[in-house]
Tab-separated table of C-alpha atoms in Angstrom:
chain	number	residue	atom	x	y	z
A	1	MET	CA	0.045	0.062	-0.031
A	2	ALA	CA	2.756	2.417	0.910
A	3	SER	CA	4.726	1.541	-2.295
A	4	SER	CA	1.688	2.301	-4.343
A	5	ARG	CA	1.231	5.638	-2.608
A	6	TRP	CA	4.827	6.641	-3.378
A	7	ALA	CA	4.473	5.631	-6.836
A	8	MET	CA	1.367	7.785	-7.271
A	9	LEU	CA	3.184	10.757	-5.707
A	10	TRP	CA	6.154	10.163	-7.924
A	11	ALA	CA	4.027	10.041	-11.061
A	12	GLY	CA	2.331	13.448	-10.082
A	13	VAL	CA	5.816	15.096	-9.694
A	14	VAL	CA	6.974	13.822	-13.061
A	15	LEU	CA	3.676	15.022	-14.560
A	16	THR	CA	4.141	18.516	-12.836
A	17	VAL	CA	7.639	18.806	-14.218
A	18	GLY	CA	6.804	17.865	-17.702
A	19	VAL	CA	3.879	20.387	-17.917
A	20	SER	CA	5.967	23.116	-16.410
A	21	GLY	CA	8.808	22.486	-18.781
A	22	CYS	CA	6.563	22.787	-21.869
A	23	SER	CA	4.847	25.963	-20.681
A	24	ARG	CA	7.823	28.250	-20.618
A	25	PRO	CA	10.439	29.144	-23.418
A	26	ASN	CA	13.543	27.038	-23.247
A	27	PRO	CA	16.638	29.324	-23.685
A	28	GLY	CA	18.599	26.175	-25.009
A	29	TYR	CA	16.183	25.136	-27.447
A	30	GLN	CA	17.459	25.117	-31.166
A	31	GLY	CA	15.058	24.476	-33.896
A	32	ASP	CA	17.346	22.621	-36.118
A	33	PRO	CA	20.159	21.420	-33.824
A	34	LEU	CA	22.152	19.968	-36.704
A	35	LEU	CA	22.837	23.554	-38.217
A	36	PRO	CA	24.549	25.668	-35.603
A	37	GLU	CA	24.604	29.426	-36.223
A	38	GLU	CA	28.376	29.525	-35.323
A	39	CYS	CA	31.372	27.446	-35.786
A	40	ARG	CA	32.099	24.664	-33.480
A	41	ALA	CA	35.543	24.516	-34.952
A	42	GLY	CA	37.507	26.417	-37.534
A	43	ILE	CA	36.790	29.741	-39.160
A	44	GLU	CA	33.686	30.745	-40.964
A	45	ARG	CA	33.685	30.794	-44.783
A	46	SER	CA	31.284	31.562	-47.592
A	47	GLU	CA	31.213	29.895	-50.983
A	48	LEU	CA	29.035	30.310	-54.104
A	49	PHE	CA	28.270	27.605	-56.672
A	50	ASP	CA	27.033	29.475	-59.757
A	51	ARG	CA	27.812	26.497	-62.254
A	52	PHE	CA	27.097	23.040	-61.622
A	53	GLU	CA	25.361	20.076	-63.438
A	54	ARG	CA	21.658	19.527	-62.971
A	55	PRO	CA	20.410	16.191	-61.729
A	56	GLU	CA	17.414	16.297	-64.176
A	57	LEU	CA	19.373	17.111	-67.362
A	58	LEU	CA	21.351	14.347	-69.124
A	59	ASP	CA	23.374	14.272	-72.293
A	60	VAL	CA	24.134	10.935	-73.600
A	61	LEU	CA	26.996	10.722	-76.122
A	62	VAL	CA	27.288	7.381	-77.788
A	63	VAL	CA	30.770	6.555	-79.080
A	64	MET	CA	29.979	3.844	-81.761
A	65	ASP	CA	32.482	1.517	-83.336
A	66	ASN	CA	31.745	1.777	-87.088
A	67	ALA	CA	34.251	-0.619	-88.508
A	68	GLY	CA	34.651	-4.438	-88.895
A	69	GLU	CA	31.810	-6.709	-87.849
A	70	MET	CA	29.823	-4.135	-85.895
A	71	VAL	CA	26.416	-4.240	-87.686
A	72	SER	CA	24.932	-6.830	-85.267
A	73	TYR	CA	26.282	-5.042	-82.248
A	74	GLN	CA	24.716	-1.742	-83.624
A	75	ARG	CA	21.446	-3.467	-83.987
A	76	ALA	CA	21.525	-4.933	-80.526
A	77	LEU	CA	22.115	-1.464	-79.181
A	78	ALA	CA	19.366	0.054	-81.365
A	79	ALA	CA	16.870	-2.552	-80.137
A	80	ALA	CA	17.796	-1.949	-76.399
A	81	MET	CA	17.641	1.885	-76.726
A	82	PRO	CA	13.980	2.466	-76.400
A	83	GLY	CA	13.591	0.730	-72.995
A	84	PHE	CA	16.648	2.534	-71.885
A	85	LEU	CA	15.585	6.040	-73.002
A	86	GLU	CA	11.875	5.600	-72.134
A	87	ARG	CA	12.893	4.621	-68.536
A	88	LEU	CA	15.082	7.762	-68.142
A	89	GLU	CA	12.367	10.062	-69.468
A	90	GLY	CA	9.463	8.371	-67.623
A	91	GLU	CA	10.734	6.689	-64.364
A	92	GLY	CA	13.571	9.101	-64.056
A	93	ALA	CA	11.754	12.262	-65.222
A	94	LEU	CA	14.903	13.296	-67.065
A	95	ASP	CA	15.280	15.827	-69.789
A	96	VAL	CA	17.570	13.687	-72.034
A	97	ARG	CA	19.586	14.395	-75.364
A	98	VAL	CA	21.359	11.670	-77.367
A	99	GLY	CA	24.097	12.370	-79.774
A	100	VAL	CA	26.343	9.906	-81.633
A	101	VAL	CA	29.973	10.073	-82.635
A	102	THR	CA	31.887	7.110	-84.251
A	103	THR	CA	35.294	5.689	-83.170
A	104	ASP	CA	36.803	6.798	-86.547
A	105	ALA	CA	38.911	9.772	-85.669
A	106	ARG	CA	39.583	10.530	-89.237
A	107	ALA	CA	36.098	11.980	-89.286
A	108	GLY	CA	37.185	14.851	-87.091
A	109	ALA	CA	35.139	16.407	-84.349
A	110	GLY	CA	31.426	16.548	-84.655
A	111	LEU	CA	28.306	14.438	-84.519
A	112	ALA	CA	27.907	11.469	-86.771
A	113	PRO	CA	25.652	11.791	-89.913
A	114	ILE	CA	21.812	11.109	-89.506
A	115	VAL	CA	21.050	7.516	-90.343
A	116	ARG	CA	18.243	7.017	-92.887
A	117	ASP	CA	19.706	3.863	-94.792
A	118	VAL	CA	18.424	1.203	-92.334
A	119	GLU	CA	14.904	-0.148	-92.126
A	120	GLY	CA	12.542	1.992	-90.177
A	121	CYS	CA	14.810	5.087	-90.373
A	122	GLU	CA	13.990	6.369	-93.828
A	123	ASP	CA	12.436	9.540	-92.598
A	124	ASN	CA	14.700	10.161	-89.651
A	125	ALA	CA	15.479	13.839	-89.535
A	126	MET	CA	17.171	14.355	-86.210
A	127	GLN	CA	20.931	14.381	-85.654
A	128	VAL	CA	20.370	14.940	-81.882
A	129	ALA	CA	17.482	13.246	-80.349
A	130	TYR	CA	15.599	15.499	-77.686
A	131	SER	CA	13.405	13.796	-75.105
A	132	GLY	CA	9.718	15.112	-75.418
A	133	THR	CA	10.048	15.398	-79.049
A	134	GLN	CA	7.905	13.110	-81.213
A	135	GLY	CA	10.191	10.245	-82.689
A	136	TRP	CA	13.149	10.896	-80.519
A	137	VAL	CA	13.546	7.417	-79.363
A	138	ARG	CA	13.533	6.173	-82.773
A	139	ALA	CA	15.995	8.704	-84.018
A	140	ALA	CA	18.461	7.657	-81.287
A	141	SER	CA	18.014	4.206	-82.140
A	142	CYS	CA	18.537	4.820	-85.780
A	143	ASN	CA	21.639	7.074	-85.273
A	144	VAL	CA	23.678	4.460	-83.330
A	145	GLN	CA	23.538	2.207	-86.561
A	146	GLN	CA	26.490	3.944	-88.326
A	147	GLY	CA	27.486	0.957	-90.385
A	148	GLN	CA	30.990	-0.632	-90.654
A	149	GLU	CA	32.821	1.350	-93.206
A	150	GLY	CA	34.964	3.363	-90.738
A	151	GLY	CA	38.703	3.186	-90.255
A	152	GLY	CA	40.289	-0.102	-88.926
A	153	PHE	CA	41.840	1.603	-86.036
A	154	GLN	CA	39.306	2.176	-83.191
A	155	GLN	CA	40.137	5.453	-81.498
A	156	ALA	CA	37.330	6.075	-78.940
A	157	LEU	CA	39.534	8.036	-76.615
A	158	ASP	CA	40.978	10.378	-79.333
A	159	VAL	CA	37.367	10.995	-80.468
A	160	ILE	CA	36.158	11.666	-76.891
A	161	ASP	CA	39.256	14.119	-76.574
A	162	ALA	CA	38.453	15.942	-79.810
A	163	ASN	CA	34.593	16.288	-79.069
A	164	VAL	CA	34.585	16.895	-75.395
A	165	LEU	CA	37.760	18.609	-74.591
A	166	GLY	CA	38.254	20.140	-78.056
A	167	SER	CA	36.305	22.608	-80.049
A	168	SER	CA	33.395	24.035	-78.255
A	169	ARG	CA	31.430	24.026	-81.381
A	170	ALA	CA	31.885	20.420	-82.295
A	171	LEU	CA	28.868	19.414	-80.154
A	172	ALA	CA	27.187	22.826	-79.968
A	173	SER	CA	23.761	21.412	-81.021
A	174	PHE	CA	23.942	18.638	-78.524
A	175	ARG	CA	25.866	19.568	-75.399
A	176	ARG	CA	24.404	21.780	-72.520
A	177	GLU	CA	26.717	23.378	-69.977
A	178	ASP	CA	24.547	22.538	-67.103
A	179	ALA	CA	23.735	18.886	-68.130
A	180	ARG	CA	25.405	15.782	-66.751
A	181	LEU	CA	27.381	13.956	-69.545
A	182	LEU	CA	27.282	10.227	-69.941
A	183	MET	CA	29.729	8.820	-72.468
A	184	LEU	CA	28.748	5.405	-73.743
A	185	VAL	CA	31.373	3.567	-75.794
A	186	VAL	CA	30.273	0.457	-77.769
A	187	SER	CA	33.014	-1.613	-79.449
A	188	ASN	CA	34.008	-5.100	-80.088
A	189	GLU	CA	37.830	-4.219	-80.122
A	190	ASP	CA	40.108	-2.256	-77.963
A	191	ASP	CA	40.870	1.446	-78.260
A	192	CYS	CA	43.854	2.331	-80.393
A	193	SER	CA	44.230	6.018	-79.743
A	194	GLY	CA	47.548	7.563	-80.606
A	195	PRO	CA	49.826	7.517	-83.759
A	196	ALA	CA	48.651	5.067	-86.482
A	197	PRO	CA	50.621	1.904	-85.957
A	198	GLY	CA	52.735	0.490	-88.695
A	199	GLY	CA	53.439	-3.201	-89.625
A	200	GLU	CA	51.393	-5.702	-91.474
A	201	GLY	CA	48.243	-7.512	-90.245
A	202	ALA	CA	44.892	-6.752	-88.900
A	203	PRO	CA	44.455	-3.240	-87.294
A	204	ARG	CA	43.799	-4.788	-83.857
A	205	ASP	CA	46.962	-6.905	-84.051
A	206	ALA	CA	49.027	-3.957	-85.135
A	207	CYS	CA	47.684	-1.977	-82.136
A	208	ALA	CA	48.411	-4.622	-79.794
A	209	TRP	CA	52.063	-5.017	-80.866
A	210	SER	CA	52.585	-1.125	-80.575
A	211	GLY	CA	51.070	-0.838	-77.081
A	212	GLU	CA	53.856	1.521	-75.887
A	213	ASP	CA	52.934	3.951	-78.602
A	214	ARG	CA	49.262	4.355	-77.605
A	215	ARG	CA	48.199	7.503	-75.984
A	216	GLU	CA	48.101	7.504	-72.113
A	217	VAL	CA	44.784	6.767	-70.535
A	218	SER	CA	45.091	8.535	-67.218
A	219	PRO	CA	45.968	12.155	-68.389
A	220	LEU	CA	42.826	12.154	-70.649
A	221	VAL	CA	40.622	10.886	-67.767
A	222	GLU	CA	42.018	13.470	-65.379
A	223	ALA	CA	41.264	16.224	-68.008
A	224	LEU	CA	37.666	15.008	-68.464
A	225	LEU	CA	37.017	14.793	-64.836
A	226	ALA	CA	38.413	18.356	-64.235
A	227	ARG	CA	36.048	19.583	-66.855
A	228	ALA	CA	33.114	18.672	-64.743
A	229	GLN	CA	31.657	20.969	-61.916
A	230	SER	CA	30.611	18.009	-59.795
A	231	PRO	CA	31.571	14.343	-59.484
A	232	GLU	CA	28.227	13.285	-61.161
A	233	GLY	CA	28.915	15.840	-64.040
A	234	ILE	CA	30.715	13.370	-66.271
A	235	SER	CA	30.742	9.557	-66.402
A	236	LEU	CA	31.801	6.786	-68.786
A	237	ALA	CA	30.217	3.596	-69.579
A	238	VAL	CA	31.751	0.908	-71.920
A	239	ILE	CA	30.159	-2.063	-73.503
A	240	ALA	CA	33.143	-4.143	-75.001
A	241	GLY	CA	35.194	-7.267	-74.950
A	242	PRO	CA	36.397	-8.153	-71.412
A	243	PRO	CA	39.960	-7.379	-70.560
A	244	SER	CA	42.655	-10.034	-70.849
A	245	GLY	CA	46.086	-10.444	-69.375
A	246	VAL	CA	47.395	-11.998	-72.528
A	247	SER	CA	50.264	-10.022	-74.366
A	248	TYR	CA	50.988	-10.381	-78.054
A	249	GLU	CA	54.319	-10.314	-79.805
A	250	GLU	CA	54.640	-8.858	-83.158
A	251	GLY	CA	53.232	-11.200	-85.756
A	252	GLU	CA	50.843	-12.817	-83.356
A	253	ALA	CA	47.179	-12.507	-83.924
A	254	VAL	CA	44.891	-11.172	-81.143
A	255	ARG	CA	42.482	-13.867	-80.115
A	256	SER	CA	38.757	-13.258	-79.301
A	257	VAL	CA	37.651	-13.372	-75.737
A	258	CYS	CA	34.221	-14.557	-76.599
A	259	ARG	CA	31.977	-15.393	-79.608
A	260	SER	CA	28.262	-14.809	-79.309
A	261	THR	CA	25.299	-14.326	-81.450
A	262	LEU	CA	26.590	-10.855	-81.964
A	263	GLY	CA	30.008	-11.999	-83.335
A	264	ALA	CA	33.533	-12.030	-82.012
A	265	ALA	CA	34.697	-9.598	-79.364
A	266	TYR	CA	38.399	-8.805	-78.376
A	267	PRO	CA	39.999	-7.945	-75.167
A	268	SER	CA	39.549	-4.094	-74.440
A	269	ASN	CA	42.246	-3.445	-71.874
A	270	ARG	CA	42.639	0.286	-72.543
A	271	LEU	CA	39.007	0.920	-72.437
A	272	TYR	CA	38.746	-1.038	-69.095
A	273	ARG	CA	41.578	1.147	-67.670
A	274	ALA	CA	39.717	4.307	-68.695
A	275	VAL	CA	36.545	3.123	-66.815
A	276	GLU	CA	38.633	2.180	-63.730
A	277	ALA	CA	40.278	5.669	-63.854
A	278	PHE	CA	36.694	7.189	-63.731
A	279	GLY	CA	36.154	5.461	-60.339
A	280	THR	CA	32.471	5.562	-59.147
A	281	GLN	CA	31.457	7.292	-62.373
A	282	GLY	CA	32.777	4.630	-64.587
A	283	MET	CA	31.217	1.270	-65.640
A	284	PHE	CA	32.419	-1.600	-67.768
A	285	THR	CA	29.956	-4.189	-69.077
A	286	SER	CA	30.564	-7.157	-71.416
A	287	ALA	CA	29.816	-7.185	-75.057
A	288	CYS	CA	29.722	-11.094	-74.841
A	289	THR	CA	25.827	-11.287	-74.750
A	290	LEU	CA	22.891	-11.860	-76.683
A	291	ASP	CA	21.475	-8.234	-76.481
A	292	PHE	CA	22.267	-5.122	-74.616
A	293	VAL	CA	19.090	-4.691	-72.475
A	294	ASP	CA	20.587	-5.860	-69.141
A	295	GLN	CA	23.721	-3.670	-69.808
A	296	LEU	CA	21.638	-0.604	-70.376
A	297	ASP	CA	19.594	-1.357	-67.409
A	298	LEU	CA	22.711	-1.399	-65.245
A	299	ILE	CA	24.004	1.875	-66.768
A	300	ALA	CA	20.805	3.461	-66.106
A	301	ASP	CA	20.785	2.497	-62.489
A	302	ARG	CA	24.422	3.341	-61.839
A	303	LEU	CA	25.119	6.320	-63.860
A	304	ALA	CA	22.116	7.849	-65.599
A	305	LEU	CA	19.306	8.019	-63.068
A	306	SER	CA	20.200	10.545	-60.561
A	307	SER	CA	18.422	12.346	-57.782
A	308	ALA	CA	21.145	14.603	-56.421
A	309	VAL	CA	24.242	16.185	-57.438
A	310	THR	CA	27.442	16.748	-55.313
A	311	LEU	CA	29.010	20.090	-54.530
A	312	CYS	CA	32.517	20.232	-53.332
A	313	ALA	CA	33.842	22.729	-50.728
A	314	SER	CA	37.006	24.510	-51.663
A	315	GLU	CA	38.378	24.382	-48.154
A	316	PRO	CA	38.210	21.475	-45.519
A	317	MET	CA	34.739	21.586	-43.722
A	318	ALA	CA	34.899	21.147	-39.987
A	319	HIS	CA	31.255	20.011	-39.708
A	320	GLU	CA	27.719	20.414	-41.635
A	321	PRO	CA	27.265	23.813	-43.116
A	322	LEU	CA	25.775	26.708	-41.000
A	323	GLU	CA	23.471	27.641	-43.973
A	324	VAL	CA	22.764	26.622	-47.582
A	325	LEU	CA	20.838	29.176	-49.607
A	326	GLY	CA	19.454	28.927	-53.225
A	327	LEU	CA	18.928	31.879	-55.538
A	328	ASP	CA	15.966	31.461	-57.892
A	329	GLU	CA	15.490	32.908	-61.364
A	330	SER	CA	13.858	36.095	-60.115
A	331	GLY	CA	16.773	36.713	-57.654
A	332	GLN	CA	15.001	35.767	-54.505
A	333	GLU	CA	16.895	33.749	-51.916
A	334	GLU	CA	15.549	30.516	-50.506
A	335	VAL	CA	16.568	28.353	-47.661
A	336	ILE	CA	17.608	24.806	-48.930
A	337	GLY	CA	16.620	22.689	-45.975
A	338	PHE	CA	18.970	20.183	-44.258
A	339	GLY	CA	17.769	16.709	-45.013
A	340	SER	CA	14.805	17.734	-47.273
A	341	GLY	CA	17.117	19.883	-49.728
A	342	PHE	CA	20.706	18.598	-49.008
A	343	VAL	CA	22.756	16.159	-47.108
A	344	PHE	CA	26.193	16.706	-45.707
A	345	LEU	CA	28.568	13.899	-46.780
A	346	GLY	CA	31.794	15.063	-45.437
A	347	PRO	CA	35.046	14.221	-47.219
A	348	VAL	CA	34.325	11.726	-50.024
A	349	GLU	CA	36.184	10.458	-53.045
A	350	GLY	CA	36.345	13.478	-55.601
A	351	CYS	CA	35.457	15.826	-52.708
A	352	GLU	CA	38.285	15.663	-50.190
A	353	ASN	CA	37.270	18.897	-48.591
A	354	GLY	CA	33.724	17.916	-47.795
A	355	ALA	CA	30.761	17.494	-49.921
A	356	LEU	CA	27.106	18.559	-50.081
A	357	SER	CA	24.606	16.394	-51.771
A	358	LEU	CA	22.021	18.663	-53.252
A	359	LYS	CA	18.666	16.841	-53.750
A	360	ARG	CA	16.799	17.365	-57.016
A	361	ARG	CA	13.706	18.623	-55.233
A	362	GLY	CA	15.780	21.109	-53.256
A	363	LEU	CA	17.158	22.544	-56.559
A	364	GLU	CA	13.754	23.067	-58.102
A	365	GLY	CA	13.849	26.697	-59.570
A	366	ILE	CA	17.346	27.408	-58.191
A	367	VAL	CA	20.024	28.731	-60.385
A	368	GLU	CA	22.752	29.435	-57.858
A	369	VAL	CA	23.654	27.827	-54.506
A	370	SER	CA	25.522	29.536	-51.707
A	371	THR	CA	26.698	28.210	-48.303
A	372	ARG	CA	28.223	29.133	-45.087
A	373	TYR	CA	30.472	26.734	-43.462
A	374	CYS	CA	33.306	26.302	-41.044
A	375	ALA	CA	36.675	25.673	-42.471
A	376	LEU	CA	39.606	23.976	-40.651
A	377	PRO	CA	42.529	26.350	-40.322
């Protein structure tokens, strides 16, 4: 009986304290405790991001092998493109453009010709396929079918250099400054960028024999990554023959790594190294398959579909930012909320000083982003 009485009295005390605490302002209360108004460490800094790639905008540059036995590979990609592009436009709600170049560096910079000479493409009139435009998916599927009359030396990396890093007018009708760029290389042979190899034999054999003369992969990838304003701003996907550790002496023919209904595919060691150098923004998938539906699904999941873009601080961040603001087209500032609009990632690959992941819904109507944060001395 006594214990019950003390329990009742104690409950009353707890209730009284709880009600009292809620009835008066709490001087220590902070509405958003994760975002302090002053630095817990370091020195306050301000930073403006007036250029960055948008999560909802995607430019897909297809780099298509147009030599040798590539017609079946091109048809397979053309058959898989509708599902890929319709998924990006529908499920992903992305604004997409698709342009095509070939691995024949002799053609110079610029988009490949409009394809009208394959069945179903007779009235194709689009060199660039724009989502939301009638017939855009069919146009993209047509334009990847660039035939097999190109030069024997596959120079995908030289072509990417000339078009993406070269003349700004080469892709003027296709490339948008604020769109993410996905480069998709499709080939049944390895890259042979660099000086044209000498010697007799098939082009792929001569390329393998003169490996030391091929252009270096790493400097090109570094230059491409440096061009983007965010880690998601540029990515590389490759569908080609799996790499091999086999080396070839002069006079020895390169052997295929697989034979499928699409034809023979040969080891693509250099393309594989390029993908590796892209890190999380690179993806290599095998051309040893019956079709490319699964490959394009994987590429969509990992590289194309994006709900956020990462902004990298220029100085080491001590903790989450004090404030993140967006400027809309009318010049009005809006608070981009913690959690709902952005997430603080801390130091990550590609953003060693600290990263803010800006969510797509947090960037709606926003043209510039500014932030205040505490930088480590």
